[in-house]
Tab-separated table of C-alpha atoms and ligand atoms in Angstrom:
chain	number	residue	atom	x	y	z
A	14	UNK	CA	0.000	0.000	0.000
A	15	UNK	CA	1.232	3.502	-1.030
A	16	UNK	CA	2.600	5.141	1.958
A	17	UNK	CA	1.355	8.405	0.866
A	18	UNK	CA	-1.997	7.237	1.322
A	19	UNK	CA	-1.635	6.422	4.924
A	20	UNK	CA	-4.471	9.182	6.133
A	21	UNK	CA	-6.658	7.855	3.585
A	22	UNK	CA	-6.389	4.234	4.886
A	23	UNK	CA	-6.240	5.004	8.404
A	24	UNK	CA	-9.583	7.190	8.179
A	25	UNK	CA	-10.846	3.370	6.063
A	26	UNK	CA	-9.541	1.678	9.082
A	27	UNK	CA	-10.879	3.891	11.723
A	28	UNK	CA	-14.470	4.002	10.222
A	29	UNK	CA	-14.905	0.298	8.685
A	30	UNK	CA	-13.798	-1.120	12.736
A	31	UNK	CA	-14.767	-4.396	13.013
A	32	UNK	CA	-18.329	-3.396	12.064
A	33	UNK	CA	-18.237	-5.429	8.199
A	34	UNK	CA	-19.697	-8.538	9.065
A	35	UNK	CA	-22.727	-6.632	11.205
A	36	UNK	CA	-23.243	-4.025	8.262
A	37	UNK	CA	-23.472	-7.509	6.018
A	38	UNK	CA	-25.836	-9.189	8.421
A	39	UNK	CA	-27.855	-6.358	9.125
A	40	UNK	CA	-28.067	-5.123	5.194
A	41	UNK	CA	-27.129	-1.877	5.920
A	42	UNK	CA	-24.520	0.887	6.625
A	43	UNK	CA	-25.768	3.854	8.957
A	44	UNK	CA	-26.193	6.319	6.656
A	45	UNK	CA	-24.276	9.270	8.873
A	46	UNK	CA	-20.944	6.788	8.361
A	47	UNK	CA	-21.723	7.151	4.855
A	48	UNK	CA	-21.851	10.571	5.095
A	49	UNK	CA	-18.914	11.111	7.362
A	50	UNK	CA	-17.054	9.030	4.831
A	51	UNK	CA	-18.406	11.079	2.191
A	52	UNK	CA	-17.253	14.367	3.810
A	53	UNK	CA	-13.491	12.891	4.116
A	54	UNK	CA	-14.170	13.189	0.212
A	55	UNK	CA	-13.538	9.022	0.554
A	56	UNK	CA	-16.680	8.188	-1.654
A	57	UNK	CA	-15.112	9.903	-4.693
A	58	UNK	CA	-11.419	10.339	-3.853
A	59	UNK	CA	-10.594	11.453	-7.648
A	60	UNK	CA	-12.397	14.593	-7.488
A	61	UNK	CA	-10.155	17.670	-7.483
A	62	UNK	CA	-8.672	20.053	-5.224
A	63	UNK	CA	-10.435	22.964	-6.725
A	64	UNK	CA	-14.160	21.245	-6.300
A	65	UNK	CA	-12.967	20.590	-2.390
A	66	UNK	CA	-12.030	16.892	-3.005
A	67	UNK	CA	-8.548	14.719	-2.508
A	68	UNK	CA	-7.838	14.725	-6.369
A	69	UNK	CA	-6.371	11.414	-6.121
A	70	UNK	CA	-4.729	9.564	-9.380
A	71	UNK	CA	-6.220	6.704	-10.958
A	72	UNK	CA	-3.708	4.096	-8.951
A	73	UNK	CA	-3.799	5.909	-5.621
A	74	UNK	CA	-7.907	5.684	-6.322
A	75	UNK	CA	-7.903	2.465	-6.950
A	76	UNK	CA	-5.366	1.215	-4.308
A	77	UNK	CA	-7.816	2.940	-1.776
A	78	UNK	CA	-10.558	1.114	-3.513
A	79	UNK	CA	-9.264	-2.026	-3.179
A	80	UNK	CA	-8.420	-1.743	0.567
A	81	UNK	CA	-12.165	-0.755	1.510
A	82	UNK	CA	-13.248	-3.612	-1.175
A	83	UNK	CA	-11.007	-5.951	1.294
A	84	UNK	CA	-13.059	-4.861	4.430
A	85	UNK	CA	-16.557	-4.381	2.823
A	86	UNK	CA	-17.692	-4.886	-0.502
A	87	UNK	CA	-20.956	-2.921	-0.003
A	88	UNK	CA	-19.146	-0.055	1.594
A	89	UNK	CA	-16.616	-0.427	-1.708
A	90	UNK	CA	-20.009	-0.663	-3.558
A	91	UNK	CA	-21.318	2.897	-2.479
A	92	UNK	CA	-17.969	4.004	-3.050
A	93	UNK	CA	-17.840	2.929	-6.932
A	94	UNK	CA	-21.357	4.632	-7.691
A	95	UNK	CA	-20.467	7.903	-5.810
A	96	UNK	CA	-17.288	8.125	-8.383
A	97	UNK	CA	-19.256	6.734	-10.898
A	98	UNK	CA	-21.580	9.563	-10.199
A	99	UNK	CA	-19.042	12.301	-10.061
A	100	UNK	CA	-17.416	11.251	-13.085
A	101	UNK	CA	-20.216	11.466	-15.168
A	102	UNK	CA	-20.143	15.034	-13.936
A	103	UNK	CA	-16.736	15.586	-14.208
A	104	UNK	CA	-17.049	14.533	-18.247
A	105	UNK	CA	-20.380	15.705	-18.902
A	106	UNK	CA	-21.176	18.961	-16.862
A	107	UNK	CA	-20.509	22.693	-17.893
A	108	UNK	CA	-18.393	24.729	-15.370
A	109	UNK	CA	-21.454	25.752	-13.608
A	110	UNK	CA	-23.142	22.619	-12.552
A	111	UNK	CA	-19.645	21.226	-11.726
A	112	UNK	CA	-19.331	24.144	-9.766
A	113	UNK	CA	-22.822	23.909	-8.242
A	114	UNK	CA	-22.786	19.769	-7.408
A	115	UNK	CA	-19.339	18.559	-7.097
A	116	UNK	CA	-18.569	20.113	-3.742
A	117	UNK	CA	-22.040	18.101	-2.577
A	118	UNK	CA	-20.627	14.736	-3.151
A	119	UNK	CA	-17.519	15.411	-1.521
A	120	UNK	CA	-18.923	16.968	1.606
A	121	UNK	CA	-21.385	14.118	2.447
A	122	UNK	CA	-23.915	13.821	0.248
A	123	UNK	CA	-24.558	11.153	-1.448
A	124	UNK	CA	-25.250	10.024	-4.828
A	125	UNK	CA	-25.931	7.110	-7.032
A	126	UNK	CA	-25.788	6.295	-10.923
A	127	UNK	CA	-29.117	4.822	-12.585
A	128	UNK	CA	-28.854	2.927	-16.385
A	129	UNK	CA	-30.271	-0.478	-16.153
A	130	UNK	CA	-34.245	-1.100	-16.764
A	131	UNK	CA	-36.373	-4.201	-16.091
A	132	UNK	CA	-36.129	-4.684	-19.985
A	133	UNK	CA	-33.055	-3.233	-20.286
A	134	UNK	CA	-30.116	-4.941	-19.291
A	135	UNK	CA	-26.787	-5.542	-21.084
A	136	UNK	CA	-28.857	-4.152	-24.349
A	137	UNK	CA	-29.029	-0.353	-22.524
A	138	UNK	CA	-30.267	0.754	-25.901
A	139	UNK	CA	-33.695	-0.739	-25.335
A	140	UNK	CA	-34.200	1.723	-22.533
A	141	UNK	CA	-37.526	3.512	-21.429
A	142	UNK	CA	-37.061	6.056	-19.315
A	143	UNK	CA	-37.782	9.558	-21.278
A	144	UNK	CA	-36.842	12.698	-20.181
A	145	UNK	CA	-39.024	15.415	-21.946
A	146	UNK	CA	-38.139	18.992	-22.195
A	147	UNK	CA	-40.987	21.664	-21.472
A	148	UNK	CA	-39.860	25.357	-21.344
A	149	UNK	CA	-36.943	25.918	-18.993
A	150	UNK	CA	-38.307	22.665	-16.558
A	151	UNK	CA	-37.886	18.818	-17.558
A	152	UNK	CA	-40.022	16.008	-16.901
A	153	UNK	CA	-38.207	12.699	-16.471
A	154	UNK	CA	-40.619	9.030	-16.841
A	155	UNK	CA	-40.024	6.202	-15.916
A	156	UNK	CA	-38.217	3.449	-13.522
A	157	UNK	CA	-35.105	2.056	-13.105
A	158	UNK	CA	-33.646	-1.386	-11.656
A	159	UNK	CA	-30.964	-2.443	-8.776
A	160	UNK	CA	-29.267	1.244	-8.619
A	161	UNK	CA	-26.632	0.021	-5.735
A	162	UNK	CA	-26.884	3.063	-3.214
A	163	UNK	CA	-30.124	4.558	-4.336
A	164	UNK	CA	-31.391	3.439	-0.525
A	165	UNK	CA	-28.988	5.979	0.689
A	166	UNK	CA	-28.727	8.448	-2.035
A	167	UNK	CA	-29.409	12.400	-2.200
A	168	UNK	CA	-28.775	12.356	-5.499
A	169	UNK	CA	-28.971	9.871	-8.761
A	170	UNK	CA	-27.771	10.593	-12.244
A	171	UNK	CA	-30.426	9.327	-14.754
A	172	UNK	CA	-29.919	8.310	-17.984
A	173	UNK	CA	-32.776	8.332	-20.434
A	174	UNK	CA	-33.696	8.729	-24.024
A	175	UNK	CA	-34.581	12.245	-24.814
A	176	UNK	CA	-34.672	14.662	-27.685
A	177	UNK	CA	-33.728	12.117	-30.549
A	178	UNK	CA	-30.671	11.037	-28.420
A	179	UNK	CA	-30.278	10.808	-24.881
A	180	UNK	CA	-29.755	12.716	-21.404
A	181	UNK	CA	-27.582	12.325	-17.788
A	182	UNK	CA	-29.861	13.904	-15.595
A	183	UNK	CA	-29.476	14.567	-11.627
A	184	UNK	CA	-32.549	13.962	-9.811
A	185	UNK	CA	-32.796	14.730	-5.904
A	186	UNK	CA	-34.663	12.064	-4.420
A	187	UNK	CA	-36.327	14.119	-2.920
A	188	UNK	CA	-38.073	16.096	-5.652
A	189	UNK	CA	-42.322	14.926	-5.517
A	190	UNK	CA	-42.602	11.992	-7.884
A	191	UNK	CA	-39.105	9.502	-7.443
A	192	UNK	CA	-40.255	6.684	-5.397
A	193	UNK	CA	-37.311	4.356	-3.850
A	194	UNK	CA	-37.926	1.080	-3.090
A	195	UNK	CA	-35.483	-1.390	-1.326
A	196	UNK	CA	-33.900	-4.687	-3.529
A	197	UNK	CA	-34.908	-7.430	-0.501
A	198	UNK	CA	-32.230	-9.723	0.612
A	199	UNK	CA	-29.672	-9.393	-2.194
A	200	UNK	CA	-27.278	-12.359	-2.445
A	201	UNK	CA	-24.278	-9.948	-1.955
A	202	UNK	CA	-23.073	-6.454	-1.262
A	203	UNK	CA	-26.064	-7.050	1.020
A	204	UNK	CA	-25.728	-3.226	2.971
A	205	UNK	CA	-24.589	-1.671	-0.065
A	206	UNK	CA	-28.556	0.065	-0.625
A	207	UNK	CA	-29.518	-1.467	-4.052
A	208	UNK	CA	-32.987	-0.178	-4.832
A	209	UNK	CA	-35.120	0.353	-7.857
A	210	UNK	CA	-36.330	3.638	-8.345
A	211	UNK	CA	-39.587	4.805	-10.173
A	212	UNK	CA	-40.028	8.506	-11.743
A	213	UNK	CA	-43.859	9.499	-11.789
A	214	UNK	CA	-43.859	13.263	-14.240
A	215	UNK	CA	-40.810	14.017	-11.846
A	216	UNK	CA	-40.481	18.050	-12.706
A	217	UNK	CA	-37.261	19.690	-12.551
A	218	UNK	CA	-34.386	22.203	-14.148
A	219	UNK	CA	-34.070	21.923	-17.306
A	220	UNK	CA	-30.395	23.022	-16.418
A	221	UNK	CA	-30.718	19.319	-14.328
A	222	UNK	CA	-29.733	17.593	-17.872
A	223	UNK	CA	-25.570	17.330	-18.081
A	224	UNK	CA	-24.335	18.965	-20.577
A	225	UNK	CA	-27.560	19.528	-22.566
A	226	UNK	CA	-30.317	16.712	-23.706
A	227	UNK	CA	-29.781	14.895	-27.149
A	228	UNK	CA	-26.451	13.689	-27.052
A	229	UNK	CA	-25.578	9.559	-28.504
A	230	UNK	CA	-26.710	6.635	-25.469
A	231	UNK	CA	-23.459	5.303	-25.999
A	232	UNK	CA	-21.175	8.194	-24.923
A	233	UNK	CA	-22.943	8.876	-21.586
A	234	UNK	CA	-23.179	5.065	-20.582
A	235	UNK	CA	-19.726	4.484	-21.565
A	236	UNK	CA	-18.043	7.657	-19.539
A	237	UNK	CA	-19.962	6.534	-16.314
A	238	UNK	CA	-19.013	2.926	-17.006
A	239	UNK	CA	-15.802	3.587	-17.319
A	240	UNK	CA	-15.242	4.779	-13.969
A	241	UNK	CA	-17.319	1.877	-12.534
A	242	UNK	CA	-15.239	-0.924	-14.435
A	243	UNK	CA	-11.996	0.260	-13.499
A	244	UNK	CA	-12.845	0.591	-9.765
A	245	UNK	CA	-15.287	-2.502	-9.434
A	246	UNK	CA	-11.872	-4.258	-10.876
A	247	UNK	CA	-9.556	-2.839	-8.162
A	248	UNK	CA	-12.434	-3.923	-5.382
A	249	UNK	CA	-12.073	-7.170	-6.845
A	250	UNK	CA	-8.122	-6.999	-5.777
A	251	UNK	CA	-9.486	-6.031	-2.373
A	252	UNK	CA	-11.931	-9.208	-2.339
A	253	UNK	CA	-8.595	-11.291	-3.532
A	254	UNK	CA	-6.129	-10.315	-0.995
A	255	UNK	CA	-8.853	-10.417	1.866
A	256	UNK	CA	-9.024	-14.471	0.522
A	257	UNK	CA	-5.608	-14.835	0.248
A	258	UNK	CA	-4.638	-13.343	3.816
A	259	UNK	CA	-7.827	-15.220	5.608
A	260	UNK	CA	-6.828	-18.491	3.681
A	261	UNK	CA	-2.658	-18.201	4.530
A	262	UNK	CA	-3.824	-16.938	7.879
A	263	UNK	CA	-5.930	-19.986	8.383
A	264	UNK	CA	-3.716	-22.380	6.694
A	265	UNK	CA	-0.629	-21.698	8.730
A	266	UNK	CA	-2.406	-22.239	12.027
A	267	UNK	CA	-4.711	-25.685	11.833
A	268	UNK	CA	-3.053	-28.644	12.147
A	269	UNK	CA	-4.797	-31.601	10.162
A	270	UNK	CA	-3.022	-35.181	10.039
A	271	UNK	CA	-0.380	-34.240	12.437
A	272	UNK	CA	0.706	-31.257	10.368
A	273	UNK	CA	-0.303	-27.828	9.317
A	274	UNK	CA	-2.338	-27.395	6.431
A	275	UNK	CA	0.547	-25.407	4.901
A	276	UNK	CA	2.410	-29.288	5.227
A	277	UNK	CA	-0.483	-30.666	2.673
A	278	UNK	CA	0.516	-29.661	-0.974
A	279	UNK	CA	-3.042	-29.922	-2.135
A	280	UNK	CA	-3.618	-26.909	0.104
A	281	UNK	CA	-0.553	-25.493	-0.920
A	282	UNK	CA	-2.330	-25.418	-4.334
A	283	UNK	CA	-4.549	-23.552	-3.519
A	284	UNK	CA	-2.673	-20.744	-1.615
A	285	UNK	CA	-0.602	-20.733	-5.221
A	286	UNK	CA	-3.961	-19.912	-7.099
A	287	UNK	CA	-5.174	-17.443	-4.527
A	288	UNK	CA	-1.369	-15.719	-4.816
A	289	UNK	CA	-1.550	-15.745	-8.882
A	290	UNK	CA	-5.125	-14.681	-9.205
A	291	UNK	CA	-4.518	-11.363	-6.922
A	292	UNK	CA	-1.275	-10.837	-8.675
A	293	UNK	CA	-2.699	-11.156	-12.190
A	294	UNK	CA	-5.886	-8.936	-11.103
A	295	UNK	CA	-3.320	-6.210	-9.710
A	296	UNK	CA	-1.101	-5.770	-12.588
A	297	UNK	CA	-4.470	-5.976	-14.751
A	298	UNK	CA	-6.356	-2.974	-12.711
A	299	UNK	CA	-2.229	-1.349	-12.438
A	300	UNK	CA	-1.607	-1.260	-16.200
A	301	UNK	CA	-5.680	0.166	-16.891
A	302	UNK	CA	-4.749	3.252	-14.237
A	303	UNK	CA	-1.782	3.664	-16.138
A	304	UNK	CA	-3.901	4.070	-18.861
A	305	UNK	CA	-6.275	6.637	-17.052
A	306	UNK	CA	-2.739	8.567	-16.488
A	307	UNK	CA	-1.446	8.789	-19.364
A	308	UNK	CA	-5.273	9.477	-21.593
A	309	UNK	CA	-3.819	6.472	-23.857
A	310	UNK	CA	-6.083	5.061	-25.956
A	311	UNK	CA	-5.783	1.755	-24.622
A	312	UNK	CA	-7.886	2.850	-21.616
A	313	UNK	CA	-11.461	1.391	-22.924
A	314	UNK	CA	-10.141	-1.803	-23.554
A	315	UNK	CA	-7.502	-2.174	-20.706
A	316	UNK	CA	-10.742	-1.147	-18.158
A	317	UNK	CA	-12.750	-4.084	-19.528
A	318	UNK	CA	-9.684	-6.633	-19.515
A	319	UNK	CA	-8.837	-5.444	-15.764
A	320	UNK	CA	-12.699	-5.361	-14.505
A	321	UNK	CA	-12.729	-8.890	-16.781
A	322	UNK	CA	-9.738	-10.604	-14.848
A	323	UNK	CA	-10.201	-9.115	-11.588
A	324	UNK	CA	-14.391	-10.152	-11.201
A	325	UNK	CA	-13.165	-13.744	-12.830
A	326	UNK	CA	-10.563	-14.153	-10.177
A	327	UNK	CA	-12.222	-12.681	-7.235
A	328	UNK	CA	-14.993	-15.114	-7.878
A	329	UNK	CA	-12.622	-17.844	-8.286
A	330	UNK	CA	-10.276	-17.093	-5.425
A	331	UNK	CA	-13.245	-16.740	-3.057
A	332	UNK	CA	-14.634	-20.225	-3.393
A	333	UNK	CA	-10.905	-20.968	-3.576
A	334	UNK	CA	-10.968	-19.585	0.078
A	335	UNK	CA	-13.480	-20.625	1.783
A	336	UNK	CA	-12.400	-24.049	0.665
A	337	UNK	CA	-9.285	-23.674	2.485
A	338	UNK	CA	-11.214	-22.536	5.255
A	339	UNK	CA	-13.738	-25.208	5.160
A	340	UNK	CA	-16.097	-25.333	8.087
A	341	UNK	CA	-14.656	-22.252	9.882
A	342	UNK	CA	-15.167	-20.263	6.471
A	343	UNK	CA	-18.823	-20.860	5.859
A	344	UNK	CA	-20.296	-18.802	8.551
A	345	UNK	CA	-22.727	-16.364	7.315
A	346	UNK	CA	-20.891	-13.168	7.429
A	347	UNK	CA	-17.421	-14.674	7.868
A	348	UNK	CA	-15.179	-12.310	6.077
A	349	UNK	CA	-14.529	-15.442	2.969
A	350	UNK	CA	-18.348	-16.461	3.238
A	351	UNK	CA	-19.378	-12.896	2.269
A	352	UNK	CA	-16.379	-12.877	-0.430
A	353	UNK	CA	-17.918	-15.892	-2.073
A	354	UNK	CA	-21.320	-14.061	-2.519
A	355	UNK	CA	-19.978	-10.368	-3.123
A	356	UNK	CA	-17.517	-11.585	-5.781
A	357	UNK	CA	-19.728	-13.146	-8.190
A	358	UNK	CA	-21.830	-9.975	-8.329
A	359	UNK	CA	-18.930	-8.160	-9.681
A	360	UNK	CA	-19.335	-10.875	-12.787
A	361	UNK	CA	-22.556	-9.670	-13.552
A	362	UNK	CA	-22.349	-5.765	-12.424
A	363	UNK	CA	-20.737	-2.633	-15.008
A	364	UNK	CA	-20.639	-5.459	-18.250
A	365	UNK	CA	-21.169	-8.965	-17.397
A	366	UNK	CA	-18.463	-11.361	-18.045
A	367	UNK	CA	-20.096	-12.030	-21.866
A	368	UNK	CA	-20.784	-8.111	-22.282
A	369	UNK	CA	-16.776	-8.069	-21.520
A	370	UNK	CA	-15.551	-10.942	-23.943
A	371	UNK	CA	-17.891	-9.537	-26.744
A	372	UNK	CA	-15.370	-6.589	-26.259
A	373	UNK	CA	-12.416	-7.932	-25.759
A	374	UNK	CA	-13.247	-10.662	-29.060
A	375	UNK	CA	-13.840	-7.596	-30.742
A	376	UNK	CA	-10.736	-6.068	-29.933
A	377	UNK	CA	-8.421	-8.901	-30.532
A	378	UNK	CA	-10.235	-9.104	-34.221
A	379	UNK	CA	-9.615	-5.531	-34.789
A	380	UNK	CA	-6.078	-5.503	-33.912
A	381	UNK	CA	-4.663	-9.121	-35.428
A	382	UNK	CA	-2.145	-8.491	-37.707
B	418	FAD	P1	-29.335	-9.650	-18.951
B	418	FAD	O1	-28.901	-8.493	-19.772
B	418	FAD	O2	-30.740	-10.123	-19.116
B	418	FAD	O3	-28.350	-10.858	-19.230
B	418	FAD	C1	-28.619	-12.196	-18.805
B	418	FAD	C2	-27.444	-13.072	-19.226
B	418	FAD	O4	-27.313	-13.060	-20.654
B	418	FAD	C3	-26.102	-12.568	-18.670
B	418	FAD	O5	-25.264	-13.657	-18.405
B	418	FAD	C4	-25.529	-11.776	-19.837
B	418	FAD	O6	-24.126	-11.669	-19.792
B	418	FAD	C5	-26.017	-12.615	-21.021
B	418	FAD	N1	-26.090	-11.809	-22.236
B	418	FAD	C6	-26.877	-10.735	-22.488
B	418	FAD	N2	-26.646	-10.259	-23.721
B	418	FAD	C7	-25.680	-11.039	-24.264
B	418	FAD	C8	-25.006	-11.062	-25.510
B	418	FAD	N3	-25.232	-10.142	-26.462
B	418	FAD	N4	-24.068	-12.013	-25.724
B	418	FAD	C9	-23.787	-12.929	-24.764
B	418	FAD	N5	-24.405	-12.968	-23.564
B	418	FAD	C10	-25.321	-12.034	-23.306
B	418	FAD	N6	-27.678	-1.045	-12.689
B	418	FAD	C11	-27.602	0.313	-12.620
B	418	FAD	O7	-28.125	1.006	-13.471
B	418	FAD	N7	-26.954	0.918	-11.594
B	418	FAD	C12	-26.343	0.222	-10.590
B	418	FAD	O8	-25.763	0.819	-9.688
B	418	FAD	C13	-26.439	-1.202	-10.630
B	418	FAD	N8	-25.912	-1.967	-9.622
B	418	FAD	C14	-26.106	-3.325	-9.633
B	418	FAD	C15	-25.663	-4.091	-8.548
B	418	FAD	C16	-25.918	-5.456	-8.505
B	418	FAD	C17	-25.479	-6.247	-7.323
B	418	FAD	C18	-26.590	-6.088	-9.588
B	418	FAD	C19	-26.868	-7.571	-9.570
B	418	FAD	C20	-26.995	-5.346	-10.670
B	418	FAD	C21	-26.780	-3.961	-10.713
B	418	FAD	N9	-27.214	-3.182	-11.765
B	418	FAD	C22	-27.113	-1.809	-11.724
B	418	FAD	C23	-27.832	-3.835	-12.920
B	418	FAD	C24	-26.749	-4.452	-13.813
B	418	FAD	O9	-26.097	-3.427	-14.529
B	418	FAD	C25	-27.393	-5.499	-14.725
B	418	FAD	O10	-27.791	-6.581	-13.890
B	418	FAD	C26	-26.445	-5.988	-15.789
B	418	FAD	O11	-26.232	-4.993	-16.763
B	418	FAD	C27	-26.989	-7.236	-16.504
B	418	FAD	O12	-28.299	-7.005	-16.910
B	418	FAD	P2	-29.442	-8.090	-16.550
B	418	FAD	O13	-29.304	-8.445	-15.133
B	418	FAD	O14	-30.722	-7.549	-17.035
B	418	FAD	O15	-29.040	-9.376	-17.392
């Protein structure tokens, strides 16, 4: 870990506790935690100095990613759709509503990023949710599924068809007309808020829409996406070296057949996979930062590979773990047990593991030689 983000980890440390595996079991964060994590300007850490946040690099971001994705994948989860939310602003918005909502999401509110419809999945395109323009207001239609944080959120960015093309809006929860309704018992990320969110003739700004209605589907999903492959990716190294430490840890203190698991090379095996597959997924999510850092055009694809490897592996190297664990692994809550469920979210969440190889085939087609 990156000594110069020592405060950063410390204020992780000081505010995760041992408190995981209750937030887990109860499905829920308290919200003021949230928002004291928010107002460390934690939630979105990349945010600059100049909107109040920490302005934190793509690596330092995701290194602090991955650290609260190895104590709590649902606090990791609100984390990912706060940045995802404030980089959507940070590409989309004009000066002004940068000016106007950035400093909110880095002072404790909090926000959360809505694509995905009942009918609209993976095929985003298919999407029903209209935003209509009406003199200097907006009326936004429609309902969205499993927005991870909603539950908690102030604020959601929107995205819906509108004016021929389509529109980021942000919608206060509060405004008459959004109606939030809990995701029960979710398999993983259980505290991390999912909820789907219905919008009844919701009425608001029409300076709400980021940077103006009408503009293609595909570049506002893929600039919020972006930001919520790359750091659901360098969770997934948090997941893996939470598995690898719990599984070493556990290995190199039961004795079975006279000797410590460590002494059994079958077991052995398995601490090698758990070593490679966090390895692999950290030079993935490393080399995609670098990426970030440098604006190289290799950043769409090296996202997708590192979110790709990183969900595969933490999926893997959980039920890796909890084998090694066995019996004292598979308590509900247990910091493997909740690996094993979080992990294979993050196959399914920001381009499921097909959505990724349809990318990634594409790529390797376009640039044989
Ligand atoms: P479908 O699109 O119906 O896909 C079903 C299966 O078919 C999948 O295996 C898929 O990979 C496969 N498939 C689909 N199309 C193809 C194809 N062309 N080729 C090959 N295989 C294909 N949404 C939000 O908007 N905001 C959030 O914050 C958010 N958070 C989430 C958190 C969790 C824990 C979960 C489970 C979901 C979340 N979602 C969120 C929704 C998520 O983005 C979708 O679940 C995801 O895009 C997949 O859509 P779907 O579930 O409708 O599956």
């Amino acid at each position: 870990m990156p000594e110069r983000l020592a405060d950063e980890i410390a204020v992780v440390d000081e505010l995760v506790g041992d408190r995981a595996e209750g937030w887990d079991l109860a499905g829920e964060i308290p919200r003021e935690l949230l928002r004291k994590f928010g107002a460390e300007g934690l939630l979105c850490a990349q945010v600059d100095a100049g909107h109040g946040g920490r302005g934190l690099g793509s690596r330092d971001n995701g290194e602090l990613t991955a650290h609260a994705g190895s104590r709590c994948s649902s606090l990791r989860s609100v984390m990912t759709s706060q940045g995802m939310a404030a980089w959507t602003i940070q590409r989309l918005a004009g000066p002004q509503q940068s000016a106007a909502l950035l400093p909110q999401l880095v002072s404790g509110k909090l926000a959360a990023v809505g694509f995905s419809e009942t009918d609209a999945g993976s095929d985003l395109s298919t999407m029903s949710t209209t935003v209509e323009l009406d003199g200097d207001s907006l009326v936004l239609d429609g309902h969205k599924v499993w927005v991870t944080g909603a539950y908690y959120a102030d604020l959601l960015v929107v995205f819906a068809k509108c004016d021929g093309g389509a529109a980021a809006v942000v919608v206060p929860t509060s405004a008459p007309g959004v109606h939030v309704e809990r995701v029960a018992d979710p398999m993983g990320c259980r505290a991390a808020g999912h909820a789907h969110v219905r919008f009844d003739s919701v009425r608001l700004p029409a300076s709400s829409i980021l940077g103006g209605p009408g503009l293609p589907l595909p570049l506002l999903v893929t600039a919020a996406l972006a930001y919520g492959r790359i750091s659901v990716a360098w969770g997934c190294v948090g997941i893996l070296r939470a598995c690898r430490n719990a599984a070493a840890r556990h290995a190199s203190s039961r004795t079975q057949f006279g000797k410590l698991l460590t002494g059994h090379q079958l077991v052995e095996r398995h601490l090698a996979e758990l070593f490679v597959a966090e390895q692999v997924a950290t030079q993935a999510c490393a080399y995609a930062s670098e990426c970030w850092e440098a604006g190289s055009p290799d950043l769409v694809v090296a996202t997708v590979l590192a979110k790709h490897v990183s969900a595969g592996n933490a999926a893997k190297g959980a039920s890796t773990a909890v084998q090694v664990l066995a019996s004292a692994g598979t308590r509900d809550g247990h910091v493997v047990a909740r690996a094993y469920r979080d992990a294979k979210l993050m196959e399914i969440i920001e381009g499921s593991n097909e959505i990724c190889q349809l990318i990634l085939a594409e790529h390797a087609v376009k640039t044989a030689q």
